[in-house]
PDB file of C-alpha atoms in Angstrom:
ATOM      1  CA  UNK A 400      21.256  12.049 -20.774  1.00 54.00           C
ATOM      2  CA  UNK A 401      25.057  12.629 -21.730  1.00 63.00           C
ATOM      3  CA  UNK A 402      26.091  12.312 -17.964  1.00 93.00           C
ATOM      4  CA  UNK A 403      25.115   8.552 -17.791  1.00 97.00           C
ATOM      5  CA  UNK A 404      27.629   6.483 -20.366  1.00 97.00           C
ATOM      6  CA  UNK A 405      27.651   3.002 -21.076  1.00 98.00           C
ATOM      7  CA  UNK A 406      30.239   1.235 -22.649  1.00 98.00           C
ATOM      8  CA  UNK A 407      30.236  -0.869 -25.353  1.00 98.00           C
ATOM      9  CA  UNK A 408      27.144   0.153 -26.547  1.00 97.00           C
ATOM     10  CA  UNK A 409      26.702  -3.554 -28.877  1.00 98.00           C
ATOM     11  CA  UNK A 410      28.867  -6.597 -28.302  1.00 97.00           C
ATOM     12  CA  UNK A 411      28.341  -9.766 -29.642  1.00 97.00           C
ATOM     13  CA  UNK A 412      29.889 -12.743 -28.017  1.00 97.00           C
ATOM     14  CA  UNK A 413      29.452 -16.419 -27.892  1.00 97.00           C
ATOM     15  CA  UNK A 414      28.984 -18.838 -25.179  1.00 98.00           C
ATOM     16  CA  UNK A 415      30.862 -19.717 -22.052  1.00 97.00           C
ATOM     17  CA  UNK A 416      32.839 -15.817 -22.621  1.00 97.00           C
ATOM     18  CA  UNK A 417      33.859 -13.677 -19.784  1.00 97.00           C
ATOM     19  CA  UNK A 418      32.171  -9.922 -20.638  1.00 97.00           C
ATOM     20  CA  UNK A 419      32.334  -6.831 -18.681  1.00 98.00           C
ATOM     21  CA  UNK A 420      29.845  -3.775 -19.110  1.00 98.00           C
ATOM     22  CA  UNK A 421      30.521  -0.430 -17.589  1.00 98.00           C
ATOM     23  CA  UNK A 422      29.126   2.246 -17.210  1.00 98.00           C
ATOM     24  CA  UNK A 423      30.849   5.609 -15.806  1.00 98.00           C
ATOM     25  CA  UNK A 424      28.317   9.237 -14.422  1.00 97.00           C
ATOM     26  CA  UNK A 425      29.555  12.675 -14.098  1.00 96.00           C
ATOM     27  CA  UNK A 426      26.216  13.326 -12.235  1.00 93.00           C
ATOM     28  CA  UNK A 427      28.061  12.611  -8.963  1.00 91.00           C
ATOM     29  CA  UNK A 428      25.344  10.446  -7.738  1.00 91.00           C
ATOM     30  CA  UNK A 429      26.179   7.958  -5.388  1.00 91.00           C
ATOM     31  CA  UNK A 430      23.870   5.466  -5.740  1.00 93.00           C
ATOM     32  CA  UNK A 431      24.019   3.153  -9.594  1.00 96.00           C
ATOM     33  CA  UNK A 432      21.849   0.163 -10.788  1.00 97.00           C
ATOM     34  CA  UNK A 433      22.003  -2.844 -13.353  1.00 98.00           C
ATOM     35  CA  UNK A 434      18.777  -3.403 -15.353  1.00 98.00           C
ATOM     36  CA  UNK A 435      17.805  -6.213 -18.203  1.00 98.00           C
ATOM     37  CA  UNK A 436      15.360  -5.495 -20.426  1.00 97.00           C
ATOM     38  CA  UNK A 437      13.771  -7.805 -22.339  1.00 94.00           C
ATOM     39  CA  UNK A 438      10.535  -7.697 -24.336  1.00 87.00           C
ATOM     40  CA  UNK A 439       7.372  -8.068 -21.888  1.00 86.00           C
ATOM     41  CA  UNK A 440       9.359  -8.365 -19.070  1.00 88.00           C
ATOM     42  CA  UNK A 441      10.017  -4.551 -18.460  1.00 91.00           C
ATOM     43  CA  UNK A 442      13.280  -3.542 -16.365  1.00 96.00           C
ATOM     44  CA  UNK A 443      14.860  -5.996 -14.117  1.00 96.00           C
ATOM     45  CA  UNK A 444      17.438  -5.268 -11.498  1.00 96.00           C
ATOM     46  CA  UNK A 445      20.138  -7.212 -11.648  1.00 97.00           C
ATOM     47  CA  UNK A 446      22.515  -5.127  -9.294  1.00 97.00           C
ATOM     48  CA  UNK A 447      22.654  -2.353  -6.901  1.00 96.00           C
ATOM     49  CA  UNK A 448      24.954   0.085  -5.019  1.00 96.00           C
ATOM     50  CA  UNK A 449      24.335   2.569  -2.587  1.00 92.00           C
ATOM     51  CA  UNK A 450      27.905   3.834  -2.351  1.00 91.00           C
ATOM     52  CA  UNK A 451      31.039   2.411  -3.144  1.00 93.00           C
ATOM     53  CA  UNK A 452      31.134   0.039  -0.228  1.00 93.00           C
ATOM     54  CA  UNK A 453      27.694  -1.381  -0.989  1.00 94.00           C
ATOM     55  CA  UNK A 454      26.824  -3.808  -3.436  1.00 96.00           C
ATOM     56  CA  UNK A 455      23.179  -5.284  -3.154  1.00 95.00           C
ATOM     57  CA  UNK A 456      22.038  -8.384  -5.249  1.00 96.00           C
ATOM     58  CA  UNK A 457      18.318  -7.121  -7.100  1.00 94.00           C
ATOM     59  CA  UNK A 458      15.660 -10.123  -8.600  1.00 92.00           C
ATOM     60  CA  UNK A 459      18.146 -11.793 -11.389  1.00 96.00           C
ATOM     61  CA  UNK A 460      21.486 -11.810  -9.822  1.00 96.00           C
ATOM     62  CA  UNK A 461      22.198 -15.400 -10.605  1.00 96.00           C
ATOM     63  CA  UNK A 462      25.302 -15.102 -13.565  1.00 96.00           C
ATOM     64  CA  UNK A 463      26.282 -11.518 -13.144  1.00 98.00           C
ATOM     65  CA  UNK A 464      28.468  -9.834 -11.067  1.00 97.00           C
ATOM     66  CA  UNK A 465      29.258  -6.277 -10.074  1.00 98.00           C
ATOM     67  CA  UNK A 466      31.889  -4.159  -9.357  1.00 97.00           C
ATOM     68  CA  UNK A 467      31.774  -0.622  -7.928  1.00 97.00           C
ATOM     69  CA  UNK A 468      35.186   1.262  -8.716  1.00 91.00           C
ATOM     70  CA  UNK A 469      35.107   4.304  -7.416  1.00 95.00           C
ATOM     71  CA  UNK A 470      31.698   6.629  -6.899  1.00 95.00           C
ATOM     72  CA  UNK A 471      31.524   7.293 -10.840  1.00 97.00           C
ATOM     73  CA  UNK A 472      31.573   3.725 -12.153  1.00 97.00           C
ATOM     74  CA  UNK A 473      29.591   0.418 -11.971  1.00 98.00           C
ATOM     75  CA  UNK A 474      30.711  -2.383 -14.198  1.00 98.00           C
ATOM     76  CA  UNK A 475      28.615  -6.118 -14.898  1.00 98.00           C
ATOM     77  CA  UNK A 476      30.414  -9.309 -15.207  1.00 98.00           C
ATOM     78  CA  UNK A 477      29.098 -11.946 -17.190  1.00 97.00           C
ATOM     79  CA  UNK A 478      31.191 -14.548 -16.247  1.00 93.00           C
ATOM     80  CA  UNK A 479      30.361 -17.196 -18.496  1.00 96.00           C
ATOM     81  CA  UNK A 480      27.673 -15.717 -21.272  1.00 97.00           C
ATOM     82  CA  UNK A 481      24.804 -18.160 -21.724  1.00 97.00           C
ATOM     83  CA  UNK A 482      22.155 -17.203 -24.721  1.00 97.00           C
ATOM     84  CA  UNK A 483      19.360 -16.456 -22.455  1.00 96.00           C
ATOM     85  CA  UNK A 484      21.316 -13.113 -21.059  1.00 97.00           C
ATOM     86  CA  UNK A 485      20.489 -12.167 -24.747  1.00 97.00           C
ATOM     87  CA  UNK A 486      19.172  -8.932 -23.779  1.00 97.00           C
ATOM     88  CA  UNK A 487      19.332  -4.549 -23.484  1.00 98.00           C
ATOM     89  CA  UNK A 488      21.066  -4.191 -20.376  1.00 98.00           C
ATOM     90  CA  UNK A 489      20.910  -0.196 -19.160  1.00 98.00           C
ATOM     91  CA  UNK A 490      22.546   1.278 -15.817  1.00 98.00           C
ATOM     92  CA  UNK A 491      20.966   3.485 -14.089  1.00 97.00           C
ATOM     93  CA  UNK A 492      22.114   6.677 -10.713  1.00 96.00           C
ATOM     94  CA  UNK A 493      20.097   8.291  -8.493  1.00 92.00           C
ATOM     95  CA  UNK A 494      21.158  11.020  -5.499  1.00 86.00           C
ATOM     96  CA  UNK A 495      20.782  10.590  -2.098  1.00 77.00           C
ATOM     97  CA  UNK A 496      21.732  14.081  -1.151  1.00 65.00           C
ATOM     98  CA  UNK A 497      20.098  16.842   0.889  1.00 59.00           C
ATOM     99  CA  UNK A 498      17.905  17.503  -1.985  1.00 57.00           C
ATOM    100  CA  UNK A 499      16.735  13.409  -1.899  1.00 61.00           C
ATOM    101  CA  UNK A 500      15.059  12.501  -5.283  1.00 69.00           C
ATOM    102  CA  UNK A 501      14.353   9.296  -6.240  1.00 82.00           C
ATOM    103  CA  UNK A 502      14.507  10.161  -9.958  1.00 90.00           C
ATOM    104  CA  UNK A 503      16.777   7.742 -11.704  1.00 94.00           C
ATOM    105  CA  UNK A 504      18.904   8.762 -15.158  1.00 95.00           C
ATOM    106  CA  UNK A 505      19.534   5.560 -16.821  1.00 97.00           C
ATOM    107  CA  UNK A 506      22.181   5.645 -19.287  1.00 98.00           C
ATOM    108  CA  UNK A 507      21.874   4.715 -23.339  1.00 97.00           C
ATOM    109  CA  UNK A 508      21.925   1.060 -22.772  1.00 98.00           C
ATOM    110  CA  UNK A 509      23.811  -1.867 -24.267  1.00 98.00           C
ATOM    111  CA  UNK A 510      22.524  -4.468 -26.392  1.00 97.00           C
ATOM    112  CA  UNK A 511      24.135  -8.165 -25.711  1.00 98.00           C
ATOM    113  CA  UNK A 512      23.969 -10.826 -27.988  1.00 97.00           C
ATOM    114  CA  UNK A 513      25.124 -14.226 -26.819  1.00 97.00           C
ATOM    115  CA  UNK A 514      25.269 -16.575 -29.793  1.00 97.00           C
TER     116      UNK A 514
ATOM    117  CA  UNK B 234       9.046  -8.445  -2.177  1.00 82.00           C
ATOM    118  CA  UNK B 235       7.079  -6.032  -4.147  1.00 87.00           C
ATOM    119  CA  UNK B 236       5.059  -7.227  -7.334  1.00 93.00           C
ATOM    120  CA  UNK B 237       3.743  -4.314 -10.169  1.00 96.00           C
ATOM    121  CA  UNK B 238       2.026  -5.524 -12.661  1.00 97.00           C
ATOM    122  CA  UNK B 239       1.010  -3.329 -15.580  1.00 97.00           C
ATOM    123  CA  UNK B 240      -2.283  -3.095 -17.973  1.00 97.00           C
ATOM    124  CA  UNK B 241      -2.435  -3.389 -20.924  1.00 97.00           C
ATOM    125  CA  UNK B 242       0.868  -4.230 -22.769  1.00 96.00           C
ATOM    126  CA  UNK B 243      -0.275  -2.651 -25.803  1.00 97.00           C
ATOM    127  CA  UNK B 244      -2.541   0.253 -26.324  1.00 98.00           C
ATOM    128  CA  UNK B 245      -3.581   2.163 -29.595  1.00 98.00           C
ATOM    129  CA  UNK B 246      -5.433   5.616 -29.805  1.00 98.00           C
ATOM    130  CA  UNK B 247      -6.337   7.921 -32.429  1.00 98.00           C
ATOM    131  CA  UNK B 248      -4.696  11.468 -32.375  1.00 98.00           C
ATOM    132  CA  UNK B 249      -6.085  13.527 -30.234  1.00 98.00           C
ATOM    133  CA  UNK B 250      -8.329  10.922 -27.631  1.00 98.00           C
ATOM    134  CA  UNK B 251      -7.128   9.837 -24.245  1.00 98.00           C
ATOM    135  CA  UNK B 252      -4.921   6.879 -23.171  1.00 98.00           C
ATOM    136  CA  UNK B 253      -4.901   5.234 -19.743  1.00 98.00           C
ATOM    137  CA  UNK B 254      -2.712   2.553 -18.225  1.00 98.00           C
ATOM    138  CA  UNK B 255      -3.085   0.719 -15.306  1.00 98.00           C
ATOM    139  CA  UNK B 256      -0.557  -0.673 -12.680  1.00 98.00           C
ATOM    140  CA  UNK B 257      -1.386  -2.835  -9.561  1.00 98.00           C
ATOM    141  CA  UNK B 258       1.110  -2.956  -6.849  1.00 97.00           C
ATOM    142  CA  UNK B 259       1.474  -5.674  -3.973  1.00 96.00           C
ATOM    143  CA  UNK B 260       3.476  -3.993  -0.758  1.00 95.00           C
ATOM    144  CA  UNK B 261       1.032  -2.125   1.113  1.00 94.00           C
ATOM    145  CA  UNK B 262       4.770   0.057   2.097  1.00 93.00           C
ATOM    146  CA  UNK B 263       5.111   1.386  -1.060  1.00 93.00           C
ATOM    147  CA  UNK B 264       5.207   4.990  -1.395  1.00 92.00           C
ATOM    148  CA  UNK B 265       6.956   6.407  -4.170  1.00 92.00           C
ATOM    149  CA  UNK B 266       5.257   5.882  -7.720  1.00 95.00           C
ATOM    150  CA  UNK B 267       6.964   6.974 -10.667  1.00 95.00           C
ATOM    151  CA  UNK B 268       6.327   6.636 -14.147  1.00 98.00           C
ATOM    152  CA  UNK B 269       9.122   6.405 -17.256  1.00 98.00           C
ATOM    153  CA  UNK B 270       8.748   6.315 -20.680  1.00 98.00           C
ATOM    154  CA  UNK B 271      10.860   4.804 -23.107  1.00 98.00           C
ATOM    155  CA  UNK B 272      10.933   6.507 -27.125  1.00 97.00           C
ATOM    156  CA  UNK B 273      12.107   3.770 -29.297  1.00 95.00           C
ATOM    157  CA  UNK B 274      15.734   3.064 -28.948  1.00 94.00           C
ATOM    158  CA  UNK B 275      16.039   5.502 -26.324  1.00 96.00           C
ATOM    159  CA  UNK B 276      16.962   5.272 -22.903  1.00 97.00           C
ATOM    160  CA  UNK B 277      13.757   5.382 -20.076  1.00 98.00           C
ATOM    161  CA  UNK B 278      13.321   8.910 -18.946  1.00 97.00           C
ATOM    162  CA  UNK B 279      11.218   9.690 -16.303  1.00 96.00           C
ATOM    163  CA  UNK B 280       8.108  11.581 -16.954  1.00 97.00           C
ATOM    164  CA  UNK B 281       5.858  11.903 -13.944  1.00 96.00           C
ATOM    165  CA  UNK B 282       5.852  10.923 -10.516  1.00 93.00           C
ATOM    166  CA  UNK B 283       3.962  10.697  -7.226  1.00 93.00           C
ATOM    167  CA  UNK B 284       3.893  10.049  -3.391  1.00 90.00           C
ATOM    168  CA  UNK B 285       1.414   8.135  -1.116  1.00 88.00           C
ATOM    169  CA  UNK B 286       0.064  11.502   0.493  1.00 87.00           C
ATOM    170  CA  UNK B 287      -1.019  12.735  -3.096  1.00 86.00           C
ATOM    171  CA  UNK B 288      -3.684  11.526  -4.916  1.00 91.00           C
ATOM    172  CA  UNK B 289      -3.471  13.265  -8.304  1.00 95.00           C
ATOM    173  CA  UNK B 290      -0.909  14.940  -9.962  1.00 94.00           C
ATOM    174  CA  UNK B 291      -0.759  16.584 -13.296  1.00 97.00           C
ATOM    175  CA  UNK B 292       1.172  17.966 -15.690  1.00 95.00           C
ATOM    176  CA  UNK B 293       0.571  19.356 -19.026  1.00 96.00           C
ATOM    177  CA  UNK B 294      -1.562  16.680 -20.417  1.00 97.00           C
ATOM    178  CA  UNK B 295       0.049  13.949 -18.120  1.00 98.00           C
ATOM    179  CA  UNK B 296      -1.679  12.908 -15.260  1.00 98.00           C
ATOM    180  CA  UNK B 297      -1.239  10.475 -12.294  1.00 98.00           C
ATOM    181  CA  UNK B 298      -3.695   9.404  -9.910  1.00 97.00           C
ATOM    182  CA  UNK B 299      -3.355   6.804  -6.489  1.00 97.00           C
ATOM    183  CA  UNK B 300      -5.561   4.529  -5.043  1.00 96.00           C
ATOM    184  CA  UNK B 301      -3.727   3.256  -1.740  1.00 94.00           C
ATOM    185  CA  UNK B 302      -6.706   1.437  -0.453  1.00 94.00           C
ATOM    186  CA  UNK B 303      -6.769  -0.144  -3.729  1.00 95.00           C
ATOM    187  CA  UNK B 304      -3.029  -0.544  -4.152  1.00 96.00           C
ATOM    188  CA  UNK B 305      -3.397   0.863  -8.020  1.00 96.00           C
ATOM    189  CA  UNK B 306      -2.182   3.893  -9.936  1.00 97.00           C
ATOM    190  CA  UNK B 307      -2.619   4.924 -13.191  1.00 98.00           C
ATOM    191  CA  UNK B 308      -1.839   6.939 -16.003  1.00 98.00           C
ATOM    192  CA  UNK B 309      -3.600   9.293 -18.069  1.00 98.00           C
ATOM    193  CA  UNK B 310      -2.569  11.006 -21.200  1.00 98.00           C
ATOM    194  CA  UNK B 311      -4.835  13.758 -22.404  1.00 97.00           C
ATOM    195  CA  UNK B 312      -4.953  15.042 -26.346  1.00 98.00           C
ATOM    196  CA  UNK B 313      -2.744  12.427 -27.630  1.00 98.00           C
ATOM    197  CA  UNK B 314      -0.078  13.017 -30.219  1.00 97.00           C
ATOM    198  CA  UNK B 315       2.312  10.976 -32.304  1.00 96.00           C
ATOM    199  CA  UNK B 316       5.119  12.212 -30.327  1.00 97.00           C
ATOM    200  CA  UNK B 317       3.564  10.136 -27.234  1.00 98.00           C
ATOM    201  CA  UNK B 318       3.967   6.815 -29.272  1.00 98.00           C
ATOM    202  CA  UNK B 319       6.370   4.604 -26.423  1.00 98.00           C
ATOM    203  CA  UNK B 320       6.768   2.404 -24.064  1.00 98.00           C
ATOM    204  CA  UNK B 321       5.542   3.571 -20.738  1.00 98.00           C
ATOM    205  CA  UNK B 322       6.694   1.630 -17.319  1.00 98.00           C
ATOM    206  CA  UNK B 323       5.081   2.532 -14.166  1.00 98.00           C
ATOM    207  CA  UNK B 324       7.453   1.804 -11.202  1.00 97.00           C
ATOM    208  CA  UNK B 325       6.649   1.312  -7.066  1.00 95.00           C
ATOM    209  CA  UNK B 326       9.228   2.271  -4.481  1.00 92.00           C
ATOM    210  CA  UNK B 327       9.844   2.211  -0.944  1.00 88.00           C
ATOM    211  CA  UNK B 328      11.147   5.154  -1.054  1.00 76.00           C
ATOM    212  CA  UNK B 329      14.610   4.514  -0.406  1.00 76.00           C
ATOM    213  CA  UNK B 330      15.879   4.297  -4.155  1.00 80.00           C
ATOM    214  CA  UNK B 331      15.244   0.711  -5.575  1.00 88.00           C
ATOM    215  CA  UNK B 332      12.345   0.299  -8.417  1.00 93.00           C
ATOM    216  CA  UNK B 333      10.165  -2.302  -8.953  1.00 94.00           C
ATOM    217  CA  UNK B 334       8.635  -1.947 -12.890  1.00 96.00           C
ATOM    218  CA  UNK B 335       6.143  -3.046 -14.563  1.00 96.00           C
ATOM    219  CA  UNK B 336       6.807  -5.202 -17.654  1.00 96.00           C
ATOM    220  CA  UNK B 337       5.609  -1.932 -20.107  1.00 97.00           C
ATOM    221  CA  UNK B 338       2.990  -0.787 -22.001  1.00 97.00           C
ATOM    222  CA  UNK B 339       3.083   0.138 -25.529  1.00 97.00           C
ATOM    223  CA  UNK B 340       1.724   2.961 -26.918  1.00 98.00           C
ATOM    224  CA  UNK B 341       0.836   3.635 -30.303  1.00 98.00           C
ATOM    225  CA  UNK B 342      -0.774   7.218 -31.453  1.00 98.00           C
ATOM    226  CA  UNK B 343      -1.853   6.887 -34.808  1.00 95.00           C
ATOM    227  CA  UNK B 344      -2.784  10.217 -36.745  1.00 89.00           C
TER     228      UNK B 344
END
């Protein structure tokens, strides 16, 4: 789904590194998630946001951090990469609207390698 | 907090016979039961979904079905085809936006 973009869409980086993923929507939902994905362990939420003002910790918040900059965009912090975030990290919108549907459009994903 | 877990993690059919996986959810509040599936190297796209008042739901050769007493759904694909070959996740919601998954199934179709 072109109206979900993630950005980069590979990075490799080592160790202790500060990384940021973002990911931007022209679907003009409000609400945006943070999942891992990593083999057998399905899709993990790492983050959510309801609207701008709302950021919401999900199961495997510990290392990341979020930052909601306007309606259309949701970036993840790594602060300090450790090899074990080794993993396909996707974002994710849904609506809220009058037309509520809890459908979410996840974006292409990005793959992380922490060396 | 809620807890899906998903059966089996890999599944293989022959063209053309039926597939069915299985997913087991914890919080009796639950209400919202979608399922996704995930093409290789592609992004999860949902494909079929369903609420706590409905038991079944189909579409095309996709089907859903809900147990609440049971606290299981599952999924049924009908007249399987390579092009069904994925990862399927079923998912369990509150209904106010945030998915639990499953950990995935794989599906292989082999002609």
């Amino acid at each position: 789904d072109a109206d979900v973009t993630q950005t980069p869409r590979n990075r490799i980086t080592k160790t202790g590194k500060r990384i940021m993923l973002e990911c931007s929507q022209t679907k003009g939902h409000d609400r945006m998630y943070w999942y891992r994905q990593d083999p057998g362990l399905g899709l993990r939420l790492i983050y959510y946001s309801f609207d701008v003002k709302d950021i919401n910790k999900g199961e495997i918040s510990d290392g990341y951090s979020v930052s909601r900059q306007a309606q259309a965009k949701f970036s993840l912090s790594l602060e300090s990469a450790i090899p074990n975030q080794t993993a396909l990290y996707f974002c994710a919108t849904s609506d809220s609207g009058l037309f509520y549907k809890e459908t979410q459009y996840f974006g292409p994903g990005t793959r992380l390698l922490v060396l | 907090g809620e807890n899906v877990e998903q059966h089996p993690s890999t599944l293989s059919v022959q063209e053309g016979d039926s597939a069915v996986i299985k997913c087991t959810y914890s919080d009796s509040a639950s209400n919202y039961f979608p399922w996704y599936k995930q093409e290789l190297g592609k992004r999860p796209q949902l494909i079929i979904d369903i609420r706590s008042n409905v038991g079944e739901k189909k579409d095309q050769r996709i089907a859903v079905t809900l147990n609440k007493t049971a606290k299981h759904f599952s999924l049924h694909i009908t007249e399987t085809q390579p092009e069904d070959s994925a990862v399927y996740f079923c998912a369990a919601s509150r209904g106010w936006g945030k998915l639990q998954f499953g950990a995935g199934t794989q599906v292989v179709v082999t002609p």
